[in-house]
């Protein structure tokens, strides 16, 4: 019997990467244990959680705007609890600044202590609470999700990052890299599969270096092989791969895997060796291209995606041209493109020769134009061919049609009955835009 307590509603918003989404799910689950039911309805929520991102200034500004908007809801309903968690709160010195700016917030939590959220919720009955641990306590991190019935799920395999790319705040707010125990990961996936999950995405800032801290020795290739053989699981994805750690052996394992999807997200970030060095990416353009060549050799149908930053400090027109030529050479199915954003506390923030905003904007637009054409060409090549699609639900843009993804992670829209949701179907592609494939069921 539902009690009055169980009728309370929680709305959780996640900004930023898949890790943030996964953390947001954990927070929703923990609030569920306190009787909060997940909802999308901000106006009638009893608890609003925002899991934040600080990887770029634009994300921070968007989140600050959202937190400001919540003041109105708090004025209407003083019982409403507002909780802000994640990377933005974890930045050194950020908490005091944020608390002053948003006194209507009830709970502040960093990235390392979200698993203590139940206690923070309890304490917030009495007073406003703020807790940001400087370092993680490992045993608390690996809280599996008991979420039921989701077709697709994210599963953390490692936390933090050791790479210290000079532009990036992630190692500063998520700590050093630590791998979860393989048996915990496998157990979590087994439990998800039992509740109807058919696709998992293994998450880490650098999945390729998974296991470097484990005893007995066990690496990402070992993990992929083990996850691939979990009965009832149809698809395995993973991100993000760091080019410096993508070995031939690993590509071989991906190529041989039955359920391992032929999609590799391999951020290049830039095409110029000078910029790559200043970014501390620890590979050259030539090495990156050798990884691409190896992928194409072993997995000819692989869909490769990337992240690219324009306007890194010191990037000349020539450097930028090299990013454009790299993109032409690789032919990515999709690219996530960003203007460099100065993050305080990172090495690049101290670098001279910051690129003016108008130049960054122009380069970004040039890059987007090129990639849009490349994405379109990539999808047009798929016309006339048939692909396996995992049906996810009605298409947002065309609700009378279904949508799903290929193993290469391309989005497909096609007519079909709703009973197909959650199944694998074969779709022949008939038309394409830069972002979407359109087709028909073949059986
Ligand atoms: N661990 C992943 C993702 C890190 S954050 C990786 O190594 O690829 C996701 C992306 O945000 C990065 O790949 C990078 O392209 C971008 N990014 C990170 N810091 C940035 C900054 N300061 N300005 C602009 N883009 C940034
Ligand atoms: Fe940031 Fe580089 Fe680590 Fe990715 S690998 S999280 S870009 S420091």
Short mmCIF file of C-alpha atoms in Angstrom, two decimals, residues 23-418:
data_model
loop_
_atom_site.label_atom_id
_atom_site.label_comp_id
_atom_site.label_asym_id
_atom_site.label_seq_id
_atom_site.Cartn_x
_atom_site.Cartn_y
_atom_site.Cartn_z
CA UNK A 23 25.23 9.68 -10.87
CA UNK A 24 21.84 11.35 -11.27
CA UNK A 25 20.22 7.89 -11.53
CA UNK A 26 21.99 6.89 -8.31
CA UNK A 27 20.60 9.97 -6.57
CA UNK A 28 17.09 9.23 -7.84
CA UNK A 29 17.41 5.69 -6.55
CA UNK A 30 18.61 6.82 -3.12
CA UNK A 31 15.73 9.29 -2.85
CA UNK A 32 13.41 6.42 -3.82
CA UNK A 33 14.55 4.66 -0.65
CA UNK A 34 13.21 7.72 1.23
CA UNK A 35 9.83 7.44 -0.50
CA UNK A 36 10.32 9.84 -3.40
CA UNK A 37 8.80 8.79 -6.70
CA UNK A 38 10.60 9.89 -9.92
CA UNK A 39 8.72 12.55 -11.87
CA UNK A 40 9.28 15.06 -14.69
CA UNK A 41 6.95 17.66 -13.20
CA UNK A 42 9.12 20.45 -11.77
CA UNK A 43 6.12 22.57 -10.73
CA UNK A 44 4.80 19.89 -8.34
CA UNK A 45 8.06 18.37 -7.15
CA UNK A 46 8.87 17.86 -3.45
CA UNK A 47 12.57 17.35 -4.17
CA UNK A 48 14.57 18.70 -7.12
CA UNK A 49 18.08 17.37 -7.67
CA UNK A 50 20.47 18.92 -10.17
CA UNK A 51 23.60 16.93 -10.91
CA UNK A 52 25.98 19.45 -12.38
CA UNK A 53 28.79 19.71 -14.95
CA UNK A 54 31.68 22.16 -15.06
CA UNK A 55 33.63 20.94 -18.08
CA UNK A 56 32.88 24.18 -19.95
CA UNK A 57 31.79 27.63 -18.79
CA UNK A 58 28.67 27.46 -20.98
CA UNK A 59 27.44 24.40 -19.02
CA UNK A 60 28.01 26.20 -15.72
CA UNK A 61 26.12 29.28 -16.87
CA UNK A 62 23.17 27.19 -17.99
CA UNK A 63 23.04 25.40 -14.63
CA UNK A 64 23.35 28.64 -12.64
CA UNK A 65 20.37 29.97 -14.63
CA UNK A 66 18.37 26.85 -13.80
CA UNK A 67 19.22 27.04 -10.08
CA UNK A 68 18.11 30.69 -10.13
CA UNK A 69 14.77 29.71 -11.71
CA UNK A 70 14.07 27.32 -8.84
CA UNK A 71 13.83 30.24 -6.40
CA UNK A 72 10.32 30.88 -7.71
CA UNK A 73 9.21 27.30 -6.97
CA UNK A 74 10.71 27.46 -3.49
CA UNK A 75 8.76 30.68 -2.84
CA UNK A 76 5.50 28.97 -3.84
CA UNK A 77 6.30 25.79 -1.89
CA UNK A 78 8.69 26.38 1.05
CA UNK A 79 8.62 22.60 1.77
CA UNK A 80 10.35 21.95 -1.57
CA UNK A 81 13.89 20.62 -1.14
CA UNK A 82 16.55 21.60 -3.65
CA UNK A 83 19.76 19.56 -3.90
CA UNK A 84 22.74 20.47 -6.08
CA UNK A 85 25.45 17.88 -6.58
CA UNK A 86 28.34 16.87 -8.81
CA UNK A 87 31.33 18.39 -10.58
CA UNK A 88 30.45 22.08 -10.29
CA UNK A 89 30.16 21.80 -6.51
CA UNK A 90 33.38 19.78 -6.28
CA UNK A 91 35.60 22.51 -7.80
CA UNK A 92 38.02 23.93 -5.24
CA UNK A 93 36.53 27.01 -3.62
CA UNK A 94 33.23 26.71 -5.50
CA UNK A 95 30.98 25.78 -2.59
CA UNK A 96 31.22 29.09 -0.74
CA UNK A 97 30.64 31.06 -3.93
CA UNK A 98 27.65 28.90 -4.89
CA UNK A 99 26.07 29.02 -1.43
CA UNK A 100 26.18 32.80 -1.43
CA UNK A 101 24.69 32.95 -4.88
CA UNK A 102 21.91 30.43 -4.21
CA UNK A 103 20.82 30.56 -0.55
CA UNK A 104 17.53 28.83 -1.48
CA UNK A 105 19.37 25.52 -2.03
CA UNK A 106 18.94 22.96 0.80
CA UNK A 107 21.61 20.36 0.02
CA UNK A 108 25.03 20.68 -1.61
CA UNK A 109 27.06 17.53 -2.37
CA UNK A 110 30.31 16.94 -4.26
CA UNK A 111 31.16 14.09 -6.65
CA UNK A 112 32.72 11.88 -3.97
CA UNK A 113 29.88 11.80 -1.47
CA UNK A 114 26.67 11.42 -3.49
CA UNK A 115 26.34 7.93 -2.00
CA UNK A 116 25.76 9.59 1.35
CA UNK A 117 22.75 11.35 -0.09
CA UNK A 118 20.22 9.59 2.13
CA UNK A 119 21.89 10.98 5.24
CA UNK A 120 22.10 14.44 3.67
CA UNK A 121 18.39 14.27 2.88
CA UNK A 122 17.60 13.34 6.49
CA UNK A 123 19.75 16.12 7.86
CA UNK A 124 18.15 18.65 5.55
CA UNK A 125 14.86 18.22 7.47
CA UNK A 126 16.49 20.28 10.21
CA UNK A 127 18.92 22.60 8.43
CA UNK A 128 20.69 23.38 5.18
CA UNK A 129 23.52 20.92 4.51
CA UNK A 130 26.70 21.12 2.45
CA UNK A 131 29.25 18.34 2.24
CA UNK A 132 32.06 18.07 -0.28
CA UNK A 133 34.65 15.40 0.41
CA UNK A 134 38.07 16.15 -0.93
CA UNK A 135 38.78 12.52 -1.77
CA UNK A 136 36.63 9.47 -2.56
CA UNK A 137 36.08 6.64 -0.10
CA UNK A 138 36.28 3.75 -2.51
CA UNK A 139 33.94 1.35 -0.80
CA UNK A 140 31.07 3.78 -1.14
CA UNK A 141 31.33 4.39 -4.85
CA UNK A 142 30.23 1.14 -6.35
CA UNK A 143 26.56 1.37 -5.50
CA UNK A 144 24.76 -0.67 -8.16
CA UNK A 145 21.45 0.50 -9.54
CA UNK A 146 18.45 -1.63 -8.78
CA UNK A 147 16.53 0.21 -11.49
CA UNK A 148 13.98 -2.02 -13.12
CA UNK A 149 12.99 -2.58 -16.68
CA UNK A 150 15.24 -0.15 -18.55
CA UNK A 151 16.29 -1.35 -21.99
CA UNK A 152 19.63 0.47 -21.84
CA UNK A 153 21.84 1.25 -18.86
CA UNK A 154 25.14 2.91 -18.03
CA UNK A 155 27.55 0.93 -15.87
CA UNK A 156 30.61 2.56 -14.31
CA UNK A 157 33.78 0.54 -14.68
CA UNK A 158 36.21 3.15 -13.41
CA UNK A 159 36.09 6.53 -11.76
CA UNK A 160 38.33 9.57 -12.12
CA UNK A 161 41.17 10.21 -14.53
CA UNK A 162 44.98 10.28 -14.40
CA UNK A 163 45.62 11.96 -17.71
CA UNK A 164 45.54 15.66 -16.88
CA UNK A 165 44.90 16.97 -20.37
CA UNK A 166 45.83 20.60 -19.82
CA UNK A 167 42.37 22.00 -20.69
CA UNK A 168 40.36 19.59 -18.57
CA UNK A 169 38.82 20.00 -15.12
CA UNK A 170 37.71 16.36 -14.83
CA UNK A 171 40.76 14.99 -12.93
CA UNK A 172 40.40 17.93 -10.54
CA UNK A 173 36.77 17.18 -9.68
CA UNK A 174 36.61 13.39 -10.09
CA UNK A 175 39.94 12.43 -8.57
CA UNK A 176 42.53 9.84 -9.62
CA UNK A 177 41.56 6.85 -11.72
CA UNK A 178 40.27 3.84 -9.82
CA UNK A 179 38.86 0.65 -11.33
CA UNK A 180 35.89 -1.21 -9.98
CA UNK A 181 36.31 -4.90 -9.24
CA UNK A 182 35.37 -6.97 -12.32
CA UNK A 183 33.06 -9.23 -10.31
CA UNK A 184 31.09 -6.18 -9.07
CA UNK A 185 30.66 -4.96 -12.65
CA UNK A 186 29.59 -8.39 -13.92
CA UNK A 187 27.17 -8.81 -11.02
CA UNK A 188 25.63 -5.42 -11.66
CA UNK A 189 25.15 -6.23 -15.36
CA UNK A 190 23.68 -9.65 -14.56
CA UNK A 191 21.18 -7.98 -12.24
CA UNK A 192 20.29 -5.40 -14.91
CA UNK A 193 19.75 -8.12 -17.52
CA UNK A 194 17.39 -9.93 -15.15
CA UNK A 195 15.21 -6.79 -15.07
CA UNK A 196 15.05 -6.54 -18.88
CA UNK A 197 18.15 -4.52 -19.75
CA UNK A 198 19.57 -5.53 -23.14
CA UNK A 199 22.26 -2.92 -23.76
CA UNK A 200 24.93 -1.62 -21.41
CA UNK A 201 27.43 1.17 -21.91
CA UNK A 202 30.57 0.67 -19.85
CA UNK A 203 31.66 4.06 -18.58
CA UNK A 204 35.05 5.45 -17.67
CA UNK A 205 36.95 8.63 -18.51
CA UNK A 206 39.48 6.33 -20.16
CA UNK A 207 38.08 2.81 -20.42
CA UNK A 208 41.22 1.56 -22.17
CA UNK A 209 43.32 1.92 -19.02
CA UNK A 210 40.75 0.04 -16.92
CA UNK A 211 42.36 -2.44 -14.55
CA UNK A 212 45.83 -0.90 -14.33
CA UNK A 213 45.32 -0.76 -10.55
CA UNK A 214 43.84 -4.26 -10.12
CA UNK A 215 45.45 -7.35 -8.64
CA UNK A 216 45.54 -10.05 -10.01
CA UNK A 217 46.16 -8.39 -13.40
CA UNK A 218 42.98 -7.87 -15.39
CA UNK A 219 42.47 -5.36 -18.19
CA UNK A 220 39.77 -3.83 -20.36
CA UNK A 221 40.09 -6.53 -23.02
CA UNK A 222 39.48 -9.18 -20.30
CA UNK A 223 36.45 -7.25 -19.07
CA UNK A 224 34.99 -6.90 -22.57
CA UNK A 225 35.35 -10.65 -23.17
CA UNK A 226 33.60 -11.45 -19.89
CA UNK A 227 30.79 -8.95 -20.41
CA UNK A 228 30.31 -10.17 -23.98
CA UNK A 229 29.44 -13.62 -22.69
CA UNK A 230 26.74 -12.54 -20.21
CA UNK A 231 23.58 -14.44 -21.25
CA UNK A 232 20.64 -12.25 -22.26
CA UNK A 233 22.73 -9.17 -23.02
CA UNK A 234 22.46 -8.12 -26.68
CA UNK A 235 24.73 -5.12 -26.94
CA UNK A 236 27.80 -3.79 -25.18
CA UNK A 237 29.05 -0.24 -25.69
CA UNK A 238 31.91 1.52 -23.96
CA UNK A 239 33.29 5.02 -23.65
CA UNK A 240 35.58 6.89 -23.69
CA UNK A 241 38.58 5.33 -25.42
CA UNK A 242 41.84 7.24 -25.13
CA UNK A 243 43.93 6.86 -28.32
CA UNK A 244 47.16 6.40 -26.37
CA UNK A 245 45.80 3.23 -24.69
CA UNK A 246 43.88 1.65 -27.59
CA UNK A 247 46.08 -1.37 -28.29
CA UNK A 248 45.94 -3.73 -31.29
CA UNK A 249 44.94 -6.49 -28.87
CA UNK A 250 41.98 -4.47 -27.68
CA UNK A 251 40.83 -3.75 -31.24
CA UNK A 252 41.10 -7.50 -31.93
CA UNK A 253 38.86 -8.27 -28.96
CA UNK A 254 36.27 -5.70 -30.11
CA UNK A 255 36.39 -7.13 -33.63
CA UNK A 256 35.88 -10.69 -32.40
CA UNK A 257 33.15 -9.89 -29.84
CA UNK A 258 29.65 -11.05 -30.60
CA UNK A 259 27.77 -8.36 -28.70
CA UNK A 260 30.48 -5.71 -28.66
CA UNK A 261 29.18 -2.88 -30.83
CA UNK A 262 31.27 -1.62 -33.73
CA UNK A 263 31.30 1.92 -32.41
CA UNK A 264 34.46 3.48 -31.07
CA UNK A 265 34.40 6.95 -29.55
CA UNK A 266 38.02 7.99 -29.96
CA UNK A 267 38.44 11.71 -29.28
CA UNK A 268 41.28 13.29 -31.25
CA UNK A 269 40.75 16.78 -29.72
CA UNK A 270 43.03 18.40 -32.35
CA UNK A 271 44.91 17.59 -35.56
CA UNK A 272 48.14 19.49 -34.98
CA UNK A 273 51.06 17.90 -33.16
CA UNK A 274 51.96 21.19 -31.59
CA UNK A 275 48.50 21.58 -30.05
CA UNK A 276 48.30 17.89 -29.04
CA UNK A 277 51.56 18.35 -27.16
CA UNK A 278 50.33 21.49 -25.43
CA UNK A 279 47.12 19.65 -24.57
CA UNK A 280 49.21 16.86 -22.98
CA UNK A 281 47.30 14.25 -24.97
CA UNK A 282 50.38 11.99 -25.11
CA UNK A 283 50.00 10.99 -28.78
CA UNK A 284 50.82 12.52 -32.14
CA UNK A 285 48.59 12.99 -35.16
CA UNK A 286 50.48 10.13 -36.84
CA UNK A 287 49.92 7.78 -33.90
CA UNK A 288 46.23 8.71 -33.79
CA UNK A 289 45.91 7.96 -37.51
CA UNK A 290 47.68 4.62 -37.01
CA UNK A 291 44.95 3.71 -34.46
CA UNK A 292 42.26 4.68 -36.97
CA UNK A 293 43.97 2.59 -39.67
CA UNK A 294 44.11 -0.41 -37.33
CA UNK A 295 40.42 -0.06 -36.46
CA UNK A 296 39.47 0.16 -40.14
CA UNK A 297 41.64 -2.85 -40.96
CA UNK A 298 40.17 -5.08 -38.25
CA UNK A 299 36.61 -3.69 -38.16
CA UNK A 300 35.90 -2.25 -41.63
CA UNK A 301 32.29 -1.38 -40.74
CA UNK A 302 33.25 0.48 -37.52
CA UNK A 303 31.56 3.77 -36.81
CA UNK A 304 34.12 6.13 -35.29
CA UNK A 305 33.16 9.28 -33.38
CA UNK A 306 35.26 12.00 -31.82
CA UNK A 307 35.47 15.09 -29.62
CA UNK A 308 37.25 18.16 -30.97
CA UNK A 309 38.23 21.42 -29.33
CA UNK A 310 38.87 24.57 -31.37
CA UNK A 311 40.69 27.64 -30.13
CA UNK A 312 42.99 25.96 -27.62
CA UNK A 313 45.57 28.55 -26.44
CA UNK A 314 48.15 29.14 -29.17
CA UNK A 315 46.11 27.46 -31.95
CA UNK A 316 47.13 29.13 -35.20
CA UNK A 317 45.19 29.09 -38.46
CA UNK A 318 47.62 26.42 -39.66
CA UNK A 319 47.00 24.28 -36.57
CA UNK A 320 43.27 24.57 -37.12
CA UNK A 321 43.66 23.59 -40.80
CA UNK A 322 45.31 20.39 -39.57
CA UNK A 323 42.23 19.58 -37.53
CA UNK A 324 40.14 19.99 -40.70
CA UNK A 325 42.44 17.73 -42.73
CA UNK A 326 42.40 15.10 -39.99
CA UNK A 327 38.61 15.07 -40.05
CA UNK A 328 38.56 14.67 -43.81
CA UNK A 329 41.03 11.81 -43.56
CA UNK A 330 39.26 9.84 -40.82
CA UNK A 331 35.59 10.31 -41.86
CA UNK A 332 33.83 10.25 -38.52
CA UNK A 333 30.17 9.30 -38.32
CA UNK A 334 29.73 12.02 -35.71
CA UNK A 335 31.83 14.63 -33.93
CA UNK A 336 31.18 16.55 -30.72
CA UNK A 337 32.72 19.96 -31.27
CA UNK A 338 33.61 22.51 -28.62
CA UNK A 339 35.14 25.95 -28.31
CA UNK A 340 37.96 25.88 -25.80
CA UNK A 341 36.72 27.11 -22.42
CA UNK A 342 39.15 28.35 -19.80
CA UNK A 343 38.78 26.32 -16.58
CA UNK A 344 40.40 27.74 -13.52
CA UNK A 345 42.86 25.37 -11.89
CA UNK A 346 43.87 23.70 -15.17
CA UNK A 347 47.30 24.18 -16.80
CA UNK A 348 45.91 25.67 -20.02
CA UNK A 349 44.17 28.45 -18.11
CA UNK A 350 47.65 29.81 -17.32
CA UNK A 351 48.81 29.68 -20.94
CA UNK A 352 49.34 32.89 -22.81
CA UNK A 353 48.04 33.30 -26.36
CA UNK A 354 44.38 32.69 -25.48
CA UNK A 355 42.46 32.73 -28.77
CA UNK A 356 39.89 35.58 -29.14
CA UNK A 357 36.22 34.58 -28.98
CA UNK A 358 35.36 35.71 -32.52
CA UNK A 359 38.10 33.48 -33.96
CA UNK A 360 36.97 30.53 -31.84
CA UNK A 361 33.38 31.04 -33.03
CA UNK A 362 34.40 31.20 -36.66
CA UNK A 363 36.54 28.07 -36.40
CA UNK A 364 33.78 26.18 -34.62
CA UNK A 365 31.30 27.05 -37.38
CA UNK A 366 33.77 25.97 -40.08
CA UNK A 367 34.32 22.71 -38.25
CA UNK A 368 30.59 22.08 -37.80
CA UNK A 369 29.93 22.76 -41.49
CA UNK A 370 32.60 20.28 -42.51
CA UNK A 371 31.48 17.59 -40.07
CA UNK A 372 27.81 17.98 -41.05
CA UNK A 373 28.77 17.27 -44.65
CA UNK A 374 30.87 14.29 -43.53
CA UNK A 375 28.12 12.92 -41.29
CA UNK A 376 25.67 13.20 -44.19
CA UNK A 377 28.05 11.43 -46.59
CA UNK A 378 28.60 8.68 -43.97
CA UNK A 379 24.86 8.09 -43.62
CA UNK A 380 24.15 8.35 -47.35
CA UNK A 381 26.55 5.46 -47.89
CA UNK A 382 24.27 3.36 -45.66
CA UNK A 383 21.28 3.83 -47.99
CA UNK A 384 20.21 0.56 -49.58
CA UNK A 385 21.80 -1.55 -46.83
CA UNK A 386 20.05 -3.38 -43.99
CA UNK A 387 21.03 -2.91 -40.34
CA UNK A 388 20.12 -4.43 -37.00
CA UNK A 389 18.25 -1.87 -34.88
CA UNK A 390 17.40 -2.07 -31.18
CA UNK A 391 13.96 -0.45 -31.01
CA UNK A 392 13.81 2.14 -28.21
CA UNK A 393 10.39 3.75 -28.57
CA UNK A 394 8.40 6.28 -30.56
CA UNK A 395 10.48 8.88 -32.36
CA UNK A 396 10.41 12.27 -30.61
CA UNK A 397 10.26 14.20 -33.87
CA UNK A 398 7.85 11.73 -35.58
CA UNK A 399 5.74 10.15 -32.79
CA UNK A 400 3.87 7.92 -35.28
CA UNK A 401 7.16 6.22 -36.13
CA UNK A 402 9.63 4.18 -34.11
CA UNK A 403 13.23 4.96 -33.36
CA UNK A 404 16.28 2.95 -32.41
CA UNK A 405 19.99 2.66 -32.99
CA UNK A 406 22.25 0.55 -35.16
CA UNK A 407 25.21 -1.23 -33.61
CA UNK A 408 27.27 1.71 -34.91
CA UNK A 409 25.05 3.98 -32.76
CA UNK A 410 23.39 5.74 -35.70
CA UNK A 411 19.83 6.87 -34.99
CA UNK A 412 17.17 5.27 -37.24
CA UNK A 413 13.51 6.30 -37.70
CA UNK A 414 11.04 3.89 -39.33
CA UNK A 415 7.33 2.95 -39.33
CA UNK A 416 6.37 0.04 -37.08
CA UNK A 417 4.09 -1.21 -34.33
CA UNK A 418 4.76 -0.36 -30.69
#
